[in-house]
Coordinates of C-alpha atoms and ligand atoms in Angstrom, one line a residue:
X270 CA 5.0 -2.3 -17.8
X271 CA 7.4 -3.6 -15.1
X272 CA 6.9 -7.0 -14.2
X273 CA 8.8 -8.3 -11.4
X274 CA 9.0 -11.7 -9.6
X275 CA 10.1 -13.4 -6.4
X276 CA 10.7 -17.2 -6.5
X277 CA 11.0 -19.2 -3.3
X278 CA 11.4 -22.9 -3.1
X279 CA 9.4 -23.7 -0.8
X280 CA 11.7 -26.4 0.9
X281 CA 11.9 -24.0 4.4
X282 CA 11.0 -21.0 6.3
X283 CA 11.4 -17.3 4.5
X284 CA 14.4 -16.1 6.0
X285 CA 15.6 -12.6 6.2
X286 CA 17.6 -12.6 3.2
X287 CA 14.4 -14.2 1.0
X288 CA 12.4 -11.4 2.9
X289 CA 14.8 -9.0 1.9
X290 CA 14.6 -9.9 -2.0
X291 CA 10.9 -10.4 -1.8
X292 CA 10.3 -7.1 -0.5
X293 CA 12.8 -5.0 -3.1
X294 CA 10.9 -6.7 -6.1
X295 CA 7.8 -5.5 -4.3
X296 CA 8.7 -2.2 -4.3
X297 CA 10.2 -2.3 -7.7
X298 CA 6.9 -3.2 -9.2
X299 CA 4.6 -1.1 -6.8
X300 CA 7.2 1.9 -7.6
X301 CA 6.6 1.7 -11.5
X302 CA 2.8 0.7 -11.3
X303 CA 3.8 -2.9 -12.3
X304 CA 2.7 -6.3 -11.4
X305 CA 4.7 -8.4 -8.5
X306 CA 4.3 -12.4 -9.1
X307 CA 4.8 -15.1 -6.0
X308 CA 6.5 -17.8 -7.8
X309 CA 6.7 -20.9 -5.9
X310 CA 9.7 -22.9 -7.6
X311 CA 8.3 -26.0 -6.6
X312 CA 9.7 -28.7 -9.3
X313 CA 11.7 -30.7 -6.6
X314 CA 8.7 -32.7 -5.8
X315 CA 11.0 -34.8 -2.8
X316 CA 11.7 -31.6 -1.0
X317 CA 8.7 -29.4 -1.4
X318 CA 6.3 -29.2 1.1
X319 CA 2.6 -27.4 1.1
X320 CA 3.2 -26.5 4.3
X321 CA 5.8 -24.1 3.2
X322 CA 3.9 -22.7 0.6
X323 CA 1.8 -21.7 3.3
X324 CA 3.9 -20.5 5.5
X325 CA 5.5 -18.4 2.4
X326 CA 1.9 -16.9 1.7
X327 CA 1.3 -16.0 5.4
X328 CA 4.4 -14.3 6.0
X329 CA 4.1 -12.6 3.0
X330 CA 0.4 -11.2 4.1
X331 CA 1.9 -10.4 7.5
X332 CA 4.1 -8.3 6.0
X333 CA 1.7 -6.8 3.6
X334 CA 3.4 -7.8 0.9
X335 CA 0.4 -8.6 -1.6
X336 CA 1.4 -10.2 -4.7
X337 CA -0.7 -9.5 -7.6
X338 CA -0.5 -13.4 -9.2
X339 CA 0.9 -16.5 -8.4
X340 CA 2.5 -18.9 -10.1
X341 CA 3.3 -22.9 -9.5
X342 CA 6.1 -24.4 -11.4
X343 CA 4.9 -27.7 -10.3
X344 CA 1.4 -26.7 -13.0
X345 CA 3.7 -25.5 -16.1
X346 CA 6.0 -28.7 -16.3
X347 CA 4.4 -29.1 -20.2
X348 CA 5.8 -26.1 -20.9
X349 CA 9.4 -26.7 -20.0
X350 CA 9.3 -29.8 -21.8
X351 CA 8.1 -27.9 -24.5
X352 CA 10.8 -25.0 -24.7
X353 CA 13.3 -28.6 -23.9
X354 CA 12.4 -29.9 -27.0
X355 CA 13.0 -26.9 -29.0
X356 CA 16.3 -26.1 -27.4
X357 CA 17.1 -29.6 -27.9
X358 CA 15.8 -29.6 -31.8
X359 CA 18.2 -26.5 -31.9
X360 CA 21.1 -28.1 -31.1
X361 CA 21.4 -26.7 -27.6
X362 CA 20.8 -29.2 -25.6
X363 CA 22.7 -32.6 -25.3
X364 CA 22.5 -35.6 -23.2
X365 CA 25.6 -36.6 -21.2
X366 CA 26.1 -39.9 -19.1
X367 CA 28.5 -39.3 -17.0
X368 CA 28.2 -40.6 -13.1
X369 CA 28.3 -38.4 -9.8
X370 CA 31.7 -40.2 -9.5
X371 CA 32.9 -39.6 -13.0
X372 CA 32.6 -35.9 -12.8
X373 CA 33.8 -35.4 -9.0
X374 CA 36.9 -37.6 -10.6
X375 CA 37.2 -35.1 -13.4
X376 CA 36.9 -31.9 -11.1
X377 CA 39.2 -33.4 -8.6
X378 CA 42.1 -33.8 -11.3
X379 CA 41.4 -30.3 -12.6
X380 CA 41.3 -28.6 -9.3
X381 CA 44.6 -30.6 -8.4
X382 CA 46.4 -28.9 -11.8
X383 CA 45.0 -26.0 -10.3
X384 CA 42.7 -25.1 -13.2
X385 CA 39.3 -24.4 -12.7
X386 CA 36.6 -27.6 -12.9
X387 CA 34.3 -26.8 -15.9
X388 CA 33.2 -29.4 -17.6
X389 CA 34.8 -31.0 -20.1
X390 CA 31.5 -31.6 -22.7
X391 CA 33.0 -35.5 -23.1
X392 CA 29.6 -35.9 -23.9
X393 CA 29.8 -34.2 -26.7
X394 CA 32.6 -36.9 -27.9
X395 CA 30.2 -39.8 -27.8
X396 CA 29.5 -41.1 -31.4
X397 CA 26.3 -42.0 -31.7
X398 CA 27.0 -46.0 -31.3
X399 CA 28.5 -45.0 -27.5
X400 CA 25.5 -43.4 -26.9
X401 CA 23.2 -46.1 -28.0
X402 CA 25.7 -48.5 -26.1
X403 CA 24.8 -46.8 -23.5
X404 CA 21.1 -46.2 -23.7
X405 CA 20.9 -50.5 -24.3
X406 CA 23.0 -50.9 -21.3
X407 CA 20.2 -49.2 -19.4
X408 CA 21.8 -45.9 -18.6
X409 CA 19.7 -42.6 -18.9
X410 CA 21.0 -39.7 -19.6
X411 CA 21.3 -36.3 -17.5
X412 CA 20.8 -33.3 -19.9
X413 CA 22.5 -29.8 -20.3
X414 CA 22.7 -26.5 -22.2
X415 CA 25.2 -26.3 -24.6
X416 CA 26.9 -22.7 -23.5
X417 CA 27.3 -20.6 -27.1
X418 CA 31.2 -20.2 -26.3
X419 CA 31.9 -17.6 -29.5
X420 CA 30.5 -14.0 -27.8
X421 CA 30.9 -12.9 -24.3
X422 CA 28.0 -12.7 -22.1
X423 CA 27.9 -8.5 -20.9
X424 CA 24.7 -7.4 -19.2
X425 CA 24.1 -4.0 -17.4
X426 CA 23.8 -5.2 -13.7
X427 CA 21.0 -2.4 -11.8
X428 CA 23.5 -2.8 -8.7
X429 CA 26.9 -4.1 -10.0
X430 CA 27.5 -1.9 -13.4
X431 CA 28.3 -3.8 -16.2
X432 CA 28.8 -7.6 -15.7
X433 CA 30.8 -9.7 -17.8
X434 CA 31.6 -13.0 -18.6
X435 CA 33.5 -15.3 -20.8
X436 CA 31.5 -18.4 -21.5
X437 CA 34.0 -20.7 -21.9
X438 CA 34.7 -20.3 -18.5
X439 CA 31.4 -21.4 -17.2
X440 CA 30.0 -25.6 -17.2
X441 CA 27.3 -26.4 -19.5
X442 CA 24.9 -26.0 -16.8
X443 CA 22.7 -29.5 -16.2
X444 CA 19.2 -28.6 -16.8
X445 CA 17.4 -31.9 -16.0
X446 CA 18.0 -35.1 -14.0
X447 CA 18.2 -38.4 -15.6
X448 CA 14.9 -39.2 -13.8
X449 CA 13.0 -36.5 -15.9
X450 CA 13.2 -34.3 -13.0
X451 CA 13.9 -30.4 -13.7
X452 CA 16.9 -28.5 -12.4
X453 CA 16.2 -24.9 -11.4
X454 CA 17.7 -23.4 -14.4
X455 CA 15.8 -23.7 -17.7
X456 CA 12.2 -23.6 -15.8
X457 CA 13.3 -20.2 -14.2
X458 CA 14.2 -19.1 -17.6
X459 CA 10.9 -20.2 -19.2
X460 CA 9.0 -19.0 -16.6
X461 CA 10.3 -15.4 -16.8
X462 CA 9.5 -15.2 -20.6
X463 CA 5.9 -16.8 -20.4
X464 CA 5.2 -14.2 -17.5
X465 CA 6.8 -11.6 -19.3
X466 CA 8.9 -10.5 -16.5
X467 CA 11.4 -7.4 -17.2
X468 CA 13.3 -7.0 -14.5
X469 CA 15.1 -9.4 -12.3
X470 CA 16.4 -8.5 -9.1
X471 CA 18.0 -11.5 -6.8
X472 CA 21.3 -11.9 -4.8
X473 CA 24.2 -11.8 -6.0
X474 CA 24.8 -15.6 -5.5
X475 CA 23.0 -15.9 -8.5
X476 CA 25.3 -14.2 -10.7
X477 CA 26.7 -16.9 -12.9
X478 CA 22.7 -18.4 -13.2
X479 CA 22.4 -15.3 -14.7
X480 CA 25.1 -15.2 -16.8
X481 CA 23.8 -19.1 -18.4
X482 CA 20.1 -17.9 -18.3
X483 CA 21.0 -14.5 -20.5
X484 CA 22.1 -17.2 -23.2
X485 CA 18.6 -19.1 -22.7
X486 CA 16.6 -16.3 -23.3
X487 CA 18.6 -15.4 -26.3
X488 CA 18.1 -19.0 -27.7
X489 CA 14.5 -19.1 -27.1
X490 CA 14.5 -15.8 -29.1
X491 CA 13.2 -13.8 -26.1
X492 CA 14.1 -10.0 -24.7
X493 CA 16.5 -10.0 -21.8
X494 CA 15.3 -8.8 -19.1
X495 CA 17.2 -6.3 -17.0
X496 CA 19.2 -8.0 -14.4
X497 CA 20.3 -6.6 -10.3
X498 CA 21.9 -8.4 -8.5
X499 CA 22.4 -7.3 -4.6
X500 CA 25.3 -7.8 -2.4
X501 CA 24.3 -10.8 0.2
X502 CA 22.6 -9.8 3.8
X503 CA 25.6 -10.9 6.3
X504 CA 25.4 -10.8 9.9
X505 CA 27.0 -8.2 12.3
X506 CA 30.5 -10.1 12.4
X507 CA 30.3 -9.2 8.2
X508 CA 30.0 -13.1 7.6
X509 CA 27.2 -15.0 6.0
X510 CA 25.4 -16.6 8.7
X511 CA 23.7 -19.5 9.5
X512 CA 21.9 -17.5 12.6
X513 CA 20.5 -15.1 9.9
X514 CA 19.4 -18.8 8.0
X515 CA 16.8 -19.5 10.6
X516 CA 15.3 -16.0 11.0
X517 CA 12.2 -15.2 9.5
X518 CA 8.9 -13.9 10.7
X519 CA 7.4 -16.3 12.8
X520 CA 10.7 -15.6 15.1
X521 CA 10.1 -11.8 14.3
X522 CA 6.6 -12.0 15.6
X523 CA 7.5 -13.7 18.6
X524 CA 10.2 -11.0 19.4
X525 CA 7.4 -8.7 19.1
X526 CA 9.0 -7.2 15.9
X527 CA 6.2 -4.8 14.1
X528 CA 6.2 -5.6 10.3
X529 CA 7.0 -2.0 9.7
X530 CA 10.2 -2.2 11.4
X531 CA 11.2 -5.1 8.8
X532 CA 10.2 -3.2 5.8
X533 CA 11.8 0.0 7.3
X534 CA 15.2 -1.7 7.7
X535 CA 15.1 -4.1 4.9
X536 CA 14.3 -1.6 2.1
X537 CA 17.4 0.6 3.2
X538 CA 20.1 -1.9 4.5
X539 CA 23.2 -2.3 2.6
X540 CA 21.7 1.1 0.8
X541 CA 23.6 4.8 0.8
X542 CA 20.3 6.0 2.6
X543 CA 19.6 6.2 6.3
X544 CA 17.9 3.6 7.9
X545 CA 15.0 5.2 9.7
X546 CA 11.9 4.3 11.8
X547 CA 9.5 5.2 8.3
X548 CA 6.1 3.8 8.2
X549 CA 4.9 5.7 5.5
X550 CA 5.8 2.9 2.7
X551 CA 5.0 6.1 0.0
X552 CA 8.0 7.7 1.7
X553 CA 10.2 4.2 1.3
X554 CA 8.7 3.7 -2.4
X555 CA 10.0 7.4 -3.8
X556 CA 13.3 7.2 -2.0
X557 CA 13.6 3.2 -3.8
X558 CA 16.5 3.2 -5.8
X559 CA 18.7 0.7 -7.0
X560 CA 21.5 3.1 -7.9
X561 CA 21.4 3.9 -4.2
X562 CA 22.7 -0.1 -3.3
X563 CA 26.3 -0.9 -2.4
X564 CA 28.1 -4.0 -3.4
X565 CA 29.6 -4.6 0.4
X566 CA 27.4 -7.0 2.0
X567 CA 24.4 -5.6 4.1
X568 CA 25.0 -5.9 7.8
X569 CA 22.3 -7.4 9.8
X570 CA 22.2 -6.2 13.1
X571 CA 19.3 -7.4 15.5
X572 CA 19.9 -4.3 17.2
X573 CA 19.2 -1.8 14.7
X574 CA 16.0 -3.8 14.3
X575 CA 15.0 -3.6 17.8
X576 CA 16.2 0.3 18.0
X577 CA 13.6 0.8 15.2
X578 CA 11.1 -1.3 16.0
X579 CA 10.6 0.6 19.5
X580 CA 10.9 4.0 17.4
X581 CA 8.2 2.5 15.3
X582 CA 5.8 1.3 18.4
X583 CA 6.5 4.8 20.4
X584 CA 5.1 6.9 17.3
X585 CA 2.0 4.6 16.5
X586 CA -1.2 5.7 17.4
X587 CA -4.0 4.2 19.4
X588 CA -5.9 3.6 16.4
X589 CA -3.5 1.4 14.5
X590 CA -2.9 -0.9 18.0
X591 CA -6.0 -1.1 19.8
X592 CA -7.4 -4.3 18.5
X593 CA -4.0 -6.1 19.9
X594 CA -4.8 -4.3 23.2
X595 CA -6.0 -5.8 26.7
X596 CA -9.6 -5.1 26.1
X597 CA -10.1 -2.6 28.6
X598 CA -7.0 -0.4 27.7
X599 CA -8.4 3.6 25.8
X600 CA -6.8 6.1 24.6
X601 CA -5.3 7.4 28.1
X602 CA -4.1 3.8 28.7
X603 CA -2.4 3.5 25.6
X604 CA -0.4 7.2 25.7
X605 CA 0.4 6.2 29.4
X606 CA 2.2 3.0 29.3
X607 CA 3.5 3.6 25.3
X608 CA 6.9 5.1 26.0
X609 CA 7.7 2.4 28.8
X610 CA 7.1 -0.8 26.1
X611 CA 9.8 -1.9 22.8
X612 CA 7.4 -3.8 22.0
X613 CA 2.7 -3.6 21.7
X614 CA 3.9 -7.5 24.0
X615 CA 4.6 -5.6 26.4
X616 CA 1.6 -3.4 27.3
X617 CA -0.1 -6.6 29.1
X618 CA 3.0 -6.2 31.8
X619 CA 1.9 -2.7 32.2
X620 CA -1.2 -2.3 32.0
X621 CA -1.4 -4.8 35.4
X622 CA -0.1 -2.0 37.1
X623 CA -3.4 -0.1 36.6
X624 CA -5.9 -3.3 36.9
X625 CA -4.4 -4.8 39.9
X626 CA -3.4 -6.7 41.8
X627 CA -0.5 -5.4 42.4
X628 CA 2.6 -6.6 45.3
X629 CA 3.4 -3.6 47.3
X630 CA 6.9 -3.8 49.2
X631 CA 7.1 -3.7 53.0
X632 CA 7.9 0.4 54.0
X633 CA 9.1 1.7 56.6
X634 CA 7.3 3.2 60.0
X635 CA 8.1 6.6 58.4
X636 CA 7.3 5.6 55.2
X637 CA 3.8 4.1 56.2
X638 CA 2.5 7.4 58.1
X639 CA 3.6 9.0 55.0
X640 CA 1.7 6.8 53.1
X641 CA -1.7 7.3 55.8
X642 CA -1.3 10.7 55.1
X643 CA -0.9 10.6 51.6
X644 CA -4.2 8.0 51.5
X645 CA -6.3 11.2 53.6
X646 CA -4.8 13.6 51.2
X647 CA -5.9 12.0 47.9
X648 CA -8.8 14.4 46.5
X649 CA -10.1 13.4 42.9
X650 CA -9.7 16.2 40.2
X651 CA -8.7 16.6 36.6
X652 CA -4.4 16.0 37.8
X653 CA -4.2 14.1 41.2
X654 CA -1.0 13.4 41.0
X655 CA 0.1 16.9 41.3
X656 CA -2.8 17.9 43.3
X657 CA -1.1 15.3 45.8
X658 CA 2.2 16.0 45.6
X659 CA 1.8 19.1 45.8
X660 CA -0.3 19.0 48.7
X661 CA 2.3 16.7 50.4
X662 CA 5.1 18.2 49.9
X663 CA 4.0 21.3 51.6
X664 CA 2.7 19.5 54.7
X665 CA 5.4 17.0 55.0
X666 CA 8.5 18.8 53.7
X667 CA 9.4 15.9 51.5
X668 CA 10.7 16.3 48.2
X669 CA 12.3 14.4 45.7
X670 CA 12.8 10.9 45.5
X671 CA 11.5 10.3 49.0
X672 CA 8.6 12.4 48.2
X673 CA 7.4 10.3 45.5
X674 CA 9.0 7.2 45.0
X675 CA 6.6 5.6 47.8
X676 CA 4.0 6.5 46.0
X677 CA 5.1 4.8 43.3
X678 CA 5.4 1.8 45.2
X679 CA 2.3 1.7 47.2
X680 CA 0.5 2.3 43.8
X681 CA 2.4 0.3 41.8
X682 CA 4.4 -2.1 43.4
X683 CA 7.5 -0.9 40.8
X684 CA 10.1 1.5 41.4
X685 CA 9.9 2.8 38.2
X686 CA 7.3 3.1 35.3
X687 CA 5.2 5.0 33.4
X688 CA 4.1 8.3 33.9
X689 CA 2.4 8.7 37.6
X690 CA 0.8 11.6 36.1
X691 CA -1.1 9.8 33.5
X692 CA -1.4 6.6 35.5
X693 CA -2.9 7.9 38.6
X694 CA -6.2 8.4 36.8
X695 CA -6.0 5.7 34.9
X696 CA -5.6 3.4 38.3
X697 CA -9.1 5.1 40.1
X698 CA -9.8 7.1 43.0
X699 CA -11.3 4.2 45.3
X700 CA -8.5 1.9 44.4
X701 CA -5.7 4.6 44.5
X702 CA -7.4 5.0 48.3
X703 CA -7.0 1.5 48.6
X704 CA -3.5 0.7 48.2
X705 CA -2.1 3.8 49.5
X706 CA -4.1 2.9 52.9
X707 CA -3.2 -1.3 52.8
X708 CA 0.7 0.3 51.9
X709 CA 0.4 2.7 55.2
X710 CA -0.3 -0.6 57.7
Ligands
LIG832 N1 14.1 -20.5 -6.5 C1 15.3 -19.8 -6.8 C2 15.9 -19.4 -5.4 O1 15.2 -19.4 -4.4 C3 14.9 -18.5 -7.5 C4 16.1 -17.7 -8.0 C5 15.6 -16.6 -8.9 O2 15.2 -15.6 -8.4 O3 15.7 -16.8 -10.1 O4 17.1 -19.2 -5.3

């Protein structure tokens, strides 16, 4: 069974990029029949907030992305210190002592020989009196993973092909603070074996974690699982932006942004297929594919959003909007103002048109005994409109744009807007009467 995960911290909003990996695991699961877990990575107790977790949860319903469990690293913290102690009996964990200063020091000097700053493992050179000198002088120690340094690490990366790296090339990551506290490393790893997770699929900024965890799993005696690792979500420019930082779903609600038009883009950006206004999430499940990903950076483009958001909102029937509708608006109301609107916001501006009151322009002297005559005209059928246009045209001669865009304005107020066809009815015989007789005076 596939079992897939997604892992915010919840120190902030979802942004686009987290939406982005959230969704793909999604799909990954739903495509196979698996199980999608919400794991909240909350061991940094200082920057945590519930708040966030909430907000995390709620965009995640908006976007009806259900996940099946969830999971709280802040409730399993026995368990790392569990798989800690047995990593630690094994010899593959050690304590080091140096300061913040120490190692900046010891990466500036390696960086200045131009050689790249991995640690060291001085700690490892501590006899054991040094150490106890150390632990009676009141220092605690940080801890990290000892890196097995004798095989490289190869993995078959779902997006990138095969991966490889050369552990001695890589720091003995830091697993834990000298204050007890848990870096995100070993509880990531721990957490993906308990929950029996298969496939992990993150950005490719987490590459080298990846590389370091593949050795954790292997020295807790665990299966890999399968590893993909997407090109990073840039902005338009093709640089990682901060913009693209702040964007998440409360601003995409605002906007007016349909959660369809998200999932539509999301699921095929950066992807060899075309991105498409699909609702049909069957349709974006088959076509799913991580062989279909490129490893140049996904371009996002507020545009292309807002090109298929209005794509989306133009094809969706009255059924699937009509509780976020002025109350009074049907069927007719719906299919008149729909293709004028980018966004279901918009319908309120419209729909005015029709319930009044409306600011009609000052016409001319021609204009307004046009207008008269149009108002005696007016006979209620099935089509008014082109019962009156038709009517006026033959007894006034007008045609064209001076034949019916004063119509338009006495019964709208606008010079241009939905279909006069559909809205004429929509607007009422008495009060169609009405403002084409206050337009004529
Ligand atoms: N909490 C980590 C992050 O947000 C999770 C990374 C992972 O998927 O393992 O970057």
């Amino acid at each position: 069974m596939t079992i897939t995960r997604f892992a915010p911290s919840p120190t902030g909003r979802l942004h686009v990029g987290n939406i982005r990996t959230a969704l793909h695991n999604w799909m990954l699961a739903e495509k196979a029949g698996g199980e999608f877990i919400l794991r909240i990575d909350d061991t940094d107790a200082a920057r945590s907030k519930e708040e966030y977790v909430e907000a995390i949860r709620t965009d995640l319903a908006w976007l009806g992305i259900a996940a099946d469990r969830e999971e709280r690293q802040s409730e399993r913290l026995d368990r790392y210190e569990v798989a800690f102690n047995q990593l630690k009996d094994a010899g593959r964990i050690y304590p080091a002592y140096e300061t913040q200063q120490e190692l900046e020091l010891k990466r500036k000097v390696l960086l200045g020989r131009g050689l790249p700053p991995i640690y060291d493992r001085g700690a490892l050179d501590l006899t054991e009196e040094e150490r106890e000198a150390k632990q009676a002088a009141g220092i605690e120690p940080h801890w990290r993973f000892k890196l097995d340094h004798d095989e490289a690490i190869v993995w078959e990366d779902g997006v990138r092909g095969t991966a490889k790296f050369d552990p001695k090339l890589l720091s003995d990551p830091v697993i834990r603070r000298a204050d007890g506290s848990w870096l995100y490393m070993l509880p990531s790893t721990v957490d993906d074996v308990d929950m029996g997770v298969t496939q992990v699929l993150r950005g490719e900024d987490h590459v080298s974690n990846t590389a370091v965890q593949i050795q954790m799993f292997t020295a807790m005696d665990a299966a890999v699982p399968s590893f993909a690792h997407e090109a990073l979500l840039v902005g338009k420019e093709g640089k990682l932006s901060k913009r693209l930082g702040s964007l998440g779903c409360d601003v995409f609600r605002e906007k007016g942004i349909e959660p369809e038009a998200i999932l539509a883009l999301l699921s095929r950006l950066g992807t060899s297929l075309p991105v498409e206004p699909i609702t049909d999430r069957a349709i974006l499940l088959d076509t799913f594919d991580l062989s279909t990903f490129g490893r140049a950076p996904a371009r996002f483009d507020d545009a292309d959003l807002d090109r298929i958001n209005t794509a989306i909102v133009h094809a969706m029937p009255y059924e699937a909007v009509k509780e976020r509708l002025p109350e009074d608006i049907d069927q007719a109301g719906w299919h008149a103002v729909q293709p004028n609107i980018a966004t279901v916001g918009e319908v309120a501006e419209w729909w005015r048109l029709v319930t009044g009151p409306i600011e009609q322009p000052e016409f001319a002297d021609d204009d307004k005994a046009y207008l008269a005559e149009a108002a005696r005209t007016l006979r209620w059928s099935d089509d008014p409109w082109s019962a009156l246009t038709s009517a006026l045209k033959e007894s006034t001669g007008r045609k064209g744009k001076t034949l019916f865009l004063p119509l338009r304005q006495a019964l709208t107020g606008m010079n241009h807007g939905p279909d006069m066809g559909e809205l004429l009815p929509l607007i009422g015989e008495a009060e169609a009467k009405a403002r084409l007789e206050r337009a004529a005076k």
